[in-house]
PDB file of N, CA, C and O in Angstrom:
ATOM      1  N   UNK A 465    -134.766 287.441  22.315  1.00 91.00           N
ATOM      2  CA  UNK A 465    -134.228 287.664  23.646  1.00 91.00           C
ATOM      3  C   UNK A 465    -135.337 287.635  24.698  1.00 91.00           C
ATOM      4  O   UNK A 465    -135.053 287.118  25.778  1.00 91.00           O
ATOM      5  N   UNK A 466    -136.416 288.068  24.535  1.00 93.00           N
ATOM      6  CA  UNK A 466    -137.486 288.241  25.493  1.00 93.00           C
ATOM      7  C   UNK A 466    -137.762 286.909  25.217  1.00 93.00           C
ATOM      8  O   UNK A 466    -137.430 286.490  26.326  1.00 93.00           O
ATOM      9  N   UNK A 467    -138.128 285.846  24.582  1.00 94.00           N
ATOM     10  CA  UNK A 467    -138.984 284.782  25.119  1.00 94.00           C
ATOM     11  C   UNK A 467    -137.907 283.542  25.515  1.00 94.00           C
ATOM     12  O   UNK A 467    -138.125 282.347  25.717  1.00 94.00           O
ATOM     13  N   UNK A 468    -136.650 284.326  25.542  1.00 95.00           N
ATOM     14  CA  UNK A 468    -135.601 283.539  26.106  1.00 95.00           C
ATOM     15  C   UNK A 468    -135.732 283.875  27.901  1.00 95.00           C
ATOM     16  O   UNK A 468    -135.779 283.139  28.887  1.00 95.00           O
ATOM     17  N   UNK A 469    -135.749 284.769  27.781  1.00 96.00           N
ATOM     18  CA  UNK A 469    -136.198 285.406  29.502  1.00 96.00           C
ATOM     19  C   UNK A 469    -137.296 285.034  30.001  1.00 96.00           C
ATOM     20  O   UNK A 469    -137.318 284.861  31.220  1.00 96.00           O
ATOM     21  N   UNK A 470    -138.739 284.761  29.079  1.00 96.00           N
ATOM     22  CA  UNK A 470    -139.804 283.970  29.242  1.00 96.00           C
ATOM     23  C   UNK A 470    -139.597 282.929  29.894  1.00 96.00           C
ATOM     24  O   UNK A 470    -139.913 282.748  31.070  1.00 96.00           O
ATOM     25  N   UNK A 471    -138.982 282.077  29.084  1.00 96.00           N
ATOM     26  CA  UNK A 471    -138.842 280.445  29.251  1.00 96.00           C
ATOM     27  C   UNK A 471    -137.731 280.424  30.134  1.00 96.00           C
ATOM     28  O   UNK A 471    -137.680 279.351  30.736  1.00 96.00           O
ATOM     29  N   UNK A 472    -136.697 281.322  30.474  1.00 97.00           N
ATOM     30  CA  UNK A 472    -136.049 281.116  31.652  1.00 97.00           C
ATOM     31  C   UNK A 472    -137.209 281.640  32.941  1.00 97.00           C
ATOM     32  O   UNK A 472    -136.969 281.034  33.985  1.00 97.00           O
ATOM     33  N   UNK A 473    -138.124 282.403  33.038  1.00 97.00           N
ATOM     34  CA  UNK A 473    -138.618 282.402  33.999  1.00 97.00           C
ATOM     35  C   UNK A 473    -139.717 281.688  34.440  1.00 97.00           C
ATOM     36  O   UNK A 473    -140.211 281.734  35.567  1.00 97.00           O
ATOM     37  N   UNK A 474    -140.014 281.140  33.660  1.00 98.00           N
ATOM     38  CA  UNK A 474    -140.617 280.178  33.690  1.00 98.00           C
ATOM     39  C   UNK A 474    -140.157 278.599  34.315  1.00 98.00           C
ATOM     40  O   UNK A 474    -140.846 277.741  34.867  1.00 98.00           O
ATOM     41  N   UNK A 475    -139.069 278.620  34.060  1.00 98.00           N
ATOM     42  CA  UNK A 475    -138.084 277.209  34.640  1.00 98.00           C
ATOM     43  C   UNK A 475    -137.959 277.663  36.166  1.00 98.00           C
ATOM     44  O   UNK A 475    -138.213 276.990  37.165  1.00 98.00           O
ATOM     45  N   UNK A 476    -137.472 279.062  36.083  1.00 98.00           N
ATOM     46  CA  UNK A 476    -137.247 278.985  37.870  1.00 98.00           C
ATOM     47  C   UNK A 476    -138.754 278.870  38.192  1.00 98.00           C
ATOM     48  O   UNK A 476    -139.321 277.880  38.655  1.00 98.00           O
ATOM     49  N   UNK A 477    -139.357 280.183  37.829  1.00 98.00           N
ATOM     50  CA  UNK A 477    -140.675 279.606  39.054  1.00 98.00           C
ATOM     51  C   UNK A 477    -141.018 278.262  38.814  1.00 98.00           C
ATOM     52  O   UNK A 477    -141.804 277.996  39.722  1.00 98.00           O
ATOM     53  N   UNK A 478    -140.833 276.946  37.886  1.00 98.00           N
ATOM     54  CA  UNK A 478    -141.048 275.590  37.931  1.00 98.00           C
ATOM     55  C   UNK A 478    -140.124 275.012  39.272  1.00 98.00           C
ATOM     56  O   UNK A 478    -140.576 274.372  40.221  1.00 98.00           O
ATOM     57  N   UNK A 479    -138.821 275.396  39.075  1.00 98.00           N
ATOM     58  CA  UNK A 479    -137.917 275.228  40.009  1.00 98.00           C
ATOM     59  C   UNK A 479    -138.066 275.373  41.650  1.00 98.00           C
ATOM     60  O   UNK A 479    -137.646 274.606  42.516  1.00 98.00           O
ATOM     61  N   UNK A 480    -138.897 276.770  41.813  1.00 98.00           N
ATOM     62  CA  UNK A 480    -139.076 276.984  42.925  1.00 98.00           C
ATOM     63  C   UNK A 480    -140.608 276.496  43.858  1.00 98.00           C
ATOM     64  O   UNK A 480    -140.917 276.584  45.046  1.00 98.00           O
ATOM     65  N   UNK A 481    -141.339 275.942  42.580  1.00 98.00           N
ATOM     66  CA  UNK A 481    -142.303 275.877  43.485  1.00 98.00           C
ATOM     67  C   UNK A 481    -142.039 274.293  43.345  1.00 98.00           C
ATOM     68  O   UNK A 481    -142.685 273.725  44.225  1.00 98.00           O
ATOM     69  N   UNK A 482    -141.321 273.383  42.553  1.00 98.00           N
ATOM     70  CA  UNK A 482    -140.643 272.125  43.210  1.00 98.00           C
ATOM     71  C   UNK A 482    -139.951 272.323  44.400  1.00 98.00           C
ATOM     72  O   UNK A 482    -140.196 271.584  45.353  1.00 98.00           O
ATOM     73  N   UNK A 483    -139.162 273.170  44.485  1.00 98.00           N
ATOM     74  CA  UNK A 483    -138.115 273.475  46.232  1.00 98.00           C
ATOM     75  C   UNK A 483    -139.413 273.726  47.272  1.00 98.00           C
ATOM     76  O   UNK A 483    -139.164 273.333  48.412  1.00 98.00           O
ATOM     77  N   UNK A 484    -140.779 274.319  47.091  1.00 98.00           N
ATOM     78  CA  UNK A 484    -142.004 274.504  47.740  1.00 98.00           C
ATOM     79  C   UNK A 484    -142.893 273.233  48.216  1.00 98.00           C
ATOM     80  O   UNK A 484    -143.474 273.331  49.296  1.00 98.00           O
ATOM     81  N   UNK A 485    -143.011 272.157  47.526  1.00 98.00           N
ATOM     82  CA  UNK A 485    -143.204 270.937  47.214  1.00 98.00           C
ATOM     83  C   UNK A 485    -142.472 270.431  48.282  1.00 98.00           C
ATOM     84  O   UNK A 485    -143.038 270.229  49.356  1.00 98.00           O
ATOM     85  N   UNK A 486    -141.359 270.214  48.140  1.00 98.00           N
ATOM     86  CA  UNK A 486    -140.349 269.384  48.414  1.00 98.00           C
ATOM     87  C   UNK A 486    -140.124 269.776  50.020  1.00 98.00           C
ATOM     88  O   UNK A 486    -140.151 268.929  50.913  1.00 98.00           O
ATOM     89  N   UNK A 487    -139.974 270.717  50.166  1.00 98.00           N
ATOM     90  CA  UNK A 487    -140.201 271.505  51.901  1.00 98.00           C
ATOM     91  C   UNK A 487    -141.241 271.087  52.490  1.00 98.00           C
ATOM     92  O   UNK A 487    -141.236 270.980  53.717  1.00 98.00           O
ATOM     93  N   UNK A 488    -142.224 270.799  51.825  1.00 98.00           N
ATOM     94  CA  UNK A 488    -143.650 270.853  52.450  1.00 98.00           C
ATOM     95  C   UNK A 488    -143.745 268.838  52.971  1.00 98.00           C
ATOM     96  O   UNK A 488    -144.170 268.239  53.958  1.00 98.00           O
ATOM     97  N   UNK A 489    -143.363 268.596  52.209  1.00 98.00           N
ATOM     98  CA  UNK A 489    -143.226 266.879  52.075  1.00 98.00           C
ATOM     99  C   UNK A 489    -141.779 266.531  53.132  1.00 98.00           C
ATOM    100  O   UNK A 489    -141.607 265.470  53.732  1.00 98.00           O
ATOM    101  N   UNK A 490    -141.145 267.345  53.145  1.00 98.00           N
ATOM    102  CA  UNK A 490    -139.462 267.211  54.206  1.00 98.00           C
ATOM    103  C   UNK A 490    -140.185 267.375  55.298  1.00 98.00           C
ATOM    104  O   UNK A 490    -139.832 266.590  56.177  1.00 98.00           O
ATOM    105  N   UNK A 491    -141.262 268.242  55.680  1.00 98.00           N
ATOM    106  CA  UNK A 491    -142.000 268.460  56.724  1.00 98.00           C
ATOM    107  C   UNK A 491    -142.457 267.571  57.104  1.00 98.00           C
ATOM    108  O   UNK A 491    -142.143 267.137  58.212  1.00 98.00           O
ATOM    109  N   UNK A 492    -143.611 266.812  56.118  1.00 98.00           N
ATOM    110  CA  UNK A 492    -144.321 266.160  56.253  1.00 98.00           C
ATOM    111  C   UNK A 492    -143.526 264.754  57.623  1.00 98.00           C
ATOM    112  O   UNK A 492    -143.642 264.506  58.823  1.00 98.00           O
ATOM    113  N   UNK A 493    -142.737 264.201  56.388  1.00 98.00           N
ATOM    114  CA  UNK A 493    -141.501 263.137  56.709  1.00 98.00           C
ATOM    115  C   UNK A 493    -141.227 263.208  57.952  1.00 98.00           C
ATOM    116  O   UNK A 493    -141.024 262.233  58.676  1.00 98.00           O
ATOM    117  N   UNK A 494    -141.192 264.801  58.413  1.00 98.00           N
ATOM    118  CA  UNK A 494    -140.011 264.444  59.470  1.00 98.00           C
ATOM    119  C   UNK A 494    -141.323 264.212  60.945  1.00 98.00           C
ATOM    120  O   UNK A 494    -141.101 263.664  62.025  1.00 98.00           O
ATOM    121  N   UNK A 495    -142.573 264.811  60.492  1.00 98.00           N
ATOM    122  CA  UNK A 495    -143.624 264.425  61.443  1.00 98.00           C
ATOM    123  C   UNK A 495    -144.068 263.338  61.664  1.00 98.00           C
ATOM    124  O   UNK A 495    -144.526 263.173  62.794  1.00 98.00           O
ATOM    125  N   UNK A 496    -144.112 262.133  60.658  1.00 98.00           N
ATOM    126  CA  UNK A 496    -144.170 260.797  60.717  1.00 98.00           C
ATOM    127  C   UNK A 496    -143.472 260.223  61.054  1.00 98.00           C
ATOM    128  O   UNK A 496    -143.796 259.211  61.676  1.00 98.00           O
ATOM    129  N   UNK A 497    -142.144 260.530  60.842  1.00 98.00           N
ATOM    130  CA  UNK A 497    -141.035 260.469  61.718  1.00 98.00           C
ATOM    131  C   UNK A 497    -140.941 259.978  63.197  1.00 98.00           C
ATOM    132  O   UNK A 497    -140.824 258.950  63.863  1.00 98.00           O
ATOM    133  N   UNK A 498    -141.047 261.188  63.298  1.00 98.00           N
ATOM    134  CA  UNK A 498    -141.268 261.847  64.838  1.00 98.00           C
ATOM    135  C   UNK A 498    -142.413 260.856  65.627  1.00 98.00           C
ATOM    136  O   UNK A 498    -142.091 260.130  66.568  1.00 98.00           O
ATOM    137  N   UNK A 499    -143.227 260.907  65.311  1.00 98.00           N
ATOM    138  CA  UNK A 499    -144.191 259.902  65.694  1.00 98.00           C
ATOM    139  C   UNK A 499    -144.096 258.440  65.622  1.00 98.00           C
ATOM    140  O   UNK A 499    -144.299 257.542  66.438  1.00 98.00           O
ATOM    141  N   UNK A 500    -143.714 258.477  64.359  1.00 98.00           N
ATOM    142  CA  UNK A 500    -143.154 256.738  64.083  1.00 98.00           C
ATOM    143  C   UNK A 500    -142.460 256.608  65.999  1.00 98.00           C
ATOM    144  O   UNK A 500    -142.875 255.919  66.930  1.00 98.00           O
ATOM    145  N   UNK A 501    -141.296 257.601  65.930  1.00 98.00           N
ATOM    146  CA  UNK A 501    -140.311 257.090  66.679  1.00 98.00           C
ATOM    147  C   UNK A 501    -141.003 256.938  68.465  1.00 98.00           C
ATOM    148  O   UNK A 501    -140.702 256.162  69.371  1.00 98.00           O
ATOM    149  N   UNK A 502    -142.013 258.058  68.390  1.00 98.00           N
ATOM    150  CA  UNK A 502    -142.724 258.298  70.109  1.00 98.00           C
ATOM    151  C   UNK A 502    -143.744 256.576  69.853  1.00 98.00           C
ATOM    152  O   UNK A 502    -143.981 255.869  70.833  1.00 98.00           O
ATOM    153  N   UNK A 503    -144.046 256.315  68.927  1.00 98.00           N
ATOM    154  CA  UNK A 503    -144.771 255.047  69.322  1.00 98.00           C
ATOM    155  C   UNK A 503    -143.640 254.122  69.401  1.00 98.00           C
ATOM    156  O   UNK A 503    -143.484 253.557  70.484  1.00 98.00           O
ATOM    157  N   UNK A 504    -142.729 253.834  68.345  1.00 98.00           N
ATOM    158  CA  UNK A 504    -141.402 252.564  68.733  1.00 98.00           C
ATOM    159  C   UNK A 504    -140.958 252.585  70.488  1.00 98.00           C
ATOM    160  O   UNK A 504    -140.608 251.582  71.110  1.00 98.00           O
ATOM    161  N   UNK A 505    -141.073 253.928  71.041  1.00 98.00           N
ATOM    162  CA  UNK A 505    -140.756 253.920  72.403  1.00 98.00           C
ATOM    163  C   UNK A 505    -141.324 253.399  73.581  1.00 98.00           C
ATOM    164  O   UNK A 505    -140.923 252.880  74.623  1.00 98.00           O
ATOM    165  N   UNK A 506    -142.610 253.778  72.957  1.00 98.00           N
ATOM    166  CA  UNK A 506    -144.064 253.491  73.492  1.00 98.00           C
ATOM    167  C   UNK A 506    -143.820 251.700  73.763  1.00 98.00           C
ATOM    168  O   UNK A 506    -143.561 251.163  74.841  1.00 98.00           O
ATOM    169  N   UNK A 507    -143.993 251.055  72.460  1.00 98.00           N
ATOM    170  CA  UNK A 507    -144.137 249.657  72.559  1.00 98.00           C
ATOM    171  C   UNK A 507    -142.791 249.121  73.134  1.00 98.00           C
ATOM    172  O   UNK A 507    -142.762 248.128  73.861  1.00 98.00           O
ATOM    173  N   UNK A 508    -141.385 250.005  72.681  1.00 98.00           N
ATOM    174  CA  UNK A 508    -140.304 249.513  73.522  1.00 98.00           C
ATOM    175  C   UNK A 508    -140.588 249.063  75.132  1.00 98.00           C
ATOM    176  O   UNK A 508    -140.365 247.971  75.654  1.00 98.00           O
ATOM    177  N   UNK A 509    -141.239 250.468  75.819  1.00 98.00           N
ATOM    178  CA  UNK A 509    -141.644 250.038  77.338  1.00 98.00           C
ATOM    179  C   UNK A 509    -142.703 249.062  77.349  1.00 98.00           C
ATOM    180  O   UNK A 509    -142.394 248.184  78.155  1.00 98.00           O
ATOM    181  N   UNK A 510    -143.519 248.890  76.953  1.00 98.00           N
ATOM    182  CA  UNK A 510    -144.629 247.977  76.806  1.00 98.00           C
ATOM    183  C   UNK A 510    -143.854 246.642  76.899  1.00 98.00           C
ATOM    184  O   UNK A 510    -143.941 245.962  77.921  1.00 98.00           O
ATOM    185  N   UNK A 511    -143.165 246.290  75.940  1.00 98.00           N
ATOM    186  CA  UNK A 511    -141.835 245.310  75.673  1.00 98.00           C
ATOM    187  C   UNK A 511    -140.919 245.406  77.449  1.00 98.00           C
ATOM    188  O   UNK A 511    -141.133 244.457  78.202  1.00 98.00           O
ATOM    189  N   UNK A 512    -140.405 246.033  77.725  1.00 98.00           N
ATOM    190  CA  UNK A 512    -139.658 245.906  78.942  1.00 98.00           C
ATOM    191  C   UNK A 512    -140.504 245.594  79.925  1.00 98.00           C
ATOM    192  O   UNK A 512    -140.356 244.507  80.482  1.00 98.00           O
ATOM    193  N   UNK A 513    -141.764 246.652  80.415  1.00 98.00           N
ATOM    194  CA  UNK A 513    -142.658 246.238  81.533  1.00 98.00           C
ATOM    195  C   UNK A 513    -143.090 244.502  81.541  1.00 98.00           C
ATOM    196  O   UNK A 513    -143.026 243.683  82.458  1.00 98.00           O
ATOM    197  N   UNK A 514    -143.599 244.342  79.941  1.00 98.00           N
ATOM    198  CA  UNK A 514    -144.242 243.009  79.915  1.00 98.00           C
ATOM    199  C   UNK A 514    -142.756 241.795  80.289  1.00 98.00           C
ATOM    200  O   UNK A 514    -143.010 240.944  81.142  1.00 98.00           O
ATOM    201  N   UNK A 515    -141.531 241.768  79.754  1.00 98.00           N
ATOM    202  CA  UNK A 515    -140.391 241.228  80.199  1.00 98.00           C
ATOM    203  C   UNK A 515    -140.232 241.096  81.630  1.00 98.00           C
ATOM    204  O   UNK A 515    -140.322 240.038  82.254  1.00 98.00           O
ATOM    205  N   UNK A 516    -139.927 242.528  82.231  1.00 98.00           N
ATOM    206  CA  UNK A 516    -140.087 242.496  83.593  1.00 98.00           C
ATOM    207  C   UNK A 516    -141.183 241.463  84.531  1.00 98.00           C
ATOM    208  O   UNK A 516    -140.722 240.863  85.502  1.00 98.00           O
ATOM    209  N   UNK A 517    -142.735 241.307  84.133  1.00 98.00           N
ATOM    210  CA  UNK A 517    -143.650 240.621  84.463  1.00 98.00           C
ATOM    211  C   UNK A 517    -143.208 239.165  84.258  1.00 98.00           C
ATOM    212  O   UNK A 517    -143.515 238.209  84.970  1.00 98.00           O
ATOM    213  N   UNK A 518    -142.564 239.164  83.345  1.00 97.00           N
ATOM    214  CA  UNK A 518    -142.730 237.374  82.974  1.00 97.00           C
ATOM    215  C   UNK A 518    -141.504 237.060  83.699  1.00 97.00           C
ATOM    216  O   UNK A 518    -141.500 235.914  84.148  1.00 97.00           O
ATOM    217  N   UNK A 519    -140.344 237.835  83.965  1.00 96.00           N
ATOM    218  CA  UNK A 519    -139.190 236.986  85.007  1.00 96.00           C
ATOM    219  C   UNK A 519    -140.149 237.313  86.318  1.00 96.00           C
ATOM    220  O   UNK A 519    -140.332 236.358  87.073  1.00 96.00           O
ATOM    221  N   UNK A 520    -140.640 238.298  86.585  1.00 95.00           N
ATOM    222  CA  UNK A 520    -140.882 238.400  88.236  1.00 95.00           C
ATOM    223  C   UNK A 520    -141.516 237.155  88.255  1.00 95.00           C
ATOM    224  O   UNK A 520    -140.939 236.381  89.018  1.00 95.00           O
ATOM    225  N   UNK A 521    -142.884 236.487  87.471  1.00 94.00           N
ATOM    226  CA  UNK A 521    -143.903 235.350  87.719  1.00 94.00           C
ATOM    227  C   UNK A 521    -142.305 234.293  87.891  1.00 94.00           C
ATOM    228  O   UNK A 521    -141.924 234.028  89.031  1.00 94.00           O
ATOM    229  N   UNK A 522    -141.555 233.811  86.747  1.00 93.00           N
ATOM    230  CA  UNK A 522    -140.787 232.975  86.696  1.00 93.00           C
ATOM    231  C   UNK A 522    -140.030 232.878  88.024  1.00 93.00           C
ATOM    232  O   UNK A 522    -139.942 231.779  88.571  1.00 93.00           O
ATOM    233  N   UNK A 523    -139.577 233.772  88.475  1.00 93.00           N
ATOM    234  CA  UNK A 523    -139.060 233.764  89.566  1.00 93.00           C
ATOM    235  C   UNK A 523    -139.751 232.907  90.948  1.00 93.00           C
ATOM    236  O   UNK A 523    -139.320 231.955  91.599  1.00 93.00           O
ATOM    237  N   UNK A 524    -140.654 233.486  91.025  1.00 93.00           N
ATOM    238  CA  UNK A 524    -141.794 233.115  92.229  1.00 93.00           C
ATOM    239  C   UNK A 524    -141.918 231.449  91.802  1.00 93.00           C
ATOM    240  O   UNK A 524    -142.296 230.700  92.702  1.00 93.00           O
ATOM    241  N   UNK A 525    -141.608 230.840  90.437  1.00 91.00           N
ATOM    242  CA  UNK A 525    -141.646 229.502  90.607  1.00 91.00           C
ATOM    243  C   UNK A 525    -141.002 228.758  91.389  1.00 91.00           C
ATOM    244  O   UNK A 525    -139.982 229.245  91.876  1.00 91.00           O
ATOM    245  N   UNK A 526    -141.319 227.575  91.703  1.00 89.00           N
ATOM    246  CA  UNK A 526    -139.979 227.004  92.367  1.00 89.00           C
ATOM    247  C   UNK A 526    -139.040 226.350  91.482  1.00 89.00           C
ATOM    248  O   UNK A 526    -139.347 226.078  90.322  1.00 89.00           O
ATOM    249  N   UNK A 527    -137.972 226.103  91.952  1.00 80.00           N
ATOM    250  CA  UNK A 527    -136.897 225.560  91.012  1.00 80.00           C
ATOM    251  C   UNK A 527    -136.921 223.653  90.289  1.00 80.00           C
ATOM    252  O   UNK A 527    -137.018 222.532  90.788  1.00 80.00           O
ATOM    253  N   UNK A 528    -136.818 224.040  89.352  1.00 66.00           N
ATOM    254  CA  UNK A 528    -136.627 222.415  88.900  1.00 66.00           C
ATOM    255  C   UNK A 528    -135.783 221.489  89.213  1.00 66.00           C
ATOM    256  O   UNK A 528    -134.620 221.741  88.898  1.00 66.00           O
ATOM    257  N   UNK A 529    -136.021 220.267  89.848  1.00 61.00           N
ATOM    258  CA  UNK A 529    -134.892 219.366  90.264  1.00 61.00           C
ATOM    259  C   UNK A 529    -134.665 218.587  89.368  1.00 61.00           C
ATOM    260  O   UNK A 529    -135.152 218.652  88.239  1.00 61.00           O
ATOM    261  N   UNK A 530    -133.822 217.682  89.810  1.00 52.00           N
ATOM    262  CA  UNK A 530    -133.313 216.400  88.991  1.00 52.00           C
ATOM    263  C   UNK A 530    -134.005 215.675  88.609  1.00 52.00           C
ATOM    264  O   UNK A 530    -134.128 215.171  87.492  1.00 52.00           O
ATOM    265  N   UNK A 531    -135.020 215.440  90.368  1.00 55.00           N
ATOM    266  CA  UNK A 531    -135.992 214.643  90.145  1.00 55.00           C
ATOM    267  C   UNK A 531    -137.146 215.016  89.617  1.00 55.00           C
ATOM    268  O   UNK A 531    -137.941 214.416  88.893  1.00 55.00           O
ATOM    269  N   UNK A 532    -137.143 215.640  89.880  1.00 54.00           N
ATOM    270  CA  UNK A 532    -138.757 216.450  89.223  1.00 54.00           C
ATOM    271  C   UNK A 532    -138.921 216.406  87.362  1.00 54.00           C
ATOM    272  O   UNK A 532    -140.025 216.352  86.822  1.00 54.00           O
ATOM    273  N   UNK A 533    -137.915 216.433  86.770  1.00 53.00           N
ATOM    274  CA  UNK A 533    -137.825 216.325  85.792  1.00 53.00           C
ATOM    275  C   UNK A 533    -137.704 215.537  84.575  1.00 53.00           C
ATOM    276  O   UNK A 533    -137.613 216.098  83.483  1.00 53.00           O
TER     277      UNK A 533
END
């Protein structure tokens, strides 16, 4: 009976310091995450400003004719 209680306590504290593990790494995740996502935003505007630049130049062109072409 006792080294049945052994080896069961032994499984939980295995158990729990996997659930310890596993928290610590859910953490981890969700900070890379998080960051992953503040840089995707980052280059998103980078992406719009630089868009914005290339119609404003396009614009200022003059238009293509019939003949011109």
């Amino acid at each position: 009976m006792e080294q049945e209680l052994e080896q069961l306590e032994q499984r939980v504290n295995r158990l729990l310091e996997s659930a310890r593990r596993l928290a610590d790494e859910n953490r981890q995740l969700r900070a890379q995450l998080d960051q992953s996502r503040q840089v995707q935003e980052s280059l998103q505007q980078r992406i719009d400003e630089a868009r914005a630049t290339v119609q404003n130049a396009l614009s200022r062109l003059p238009a293509a004719t019939a003949e011109g072409a």
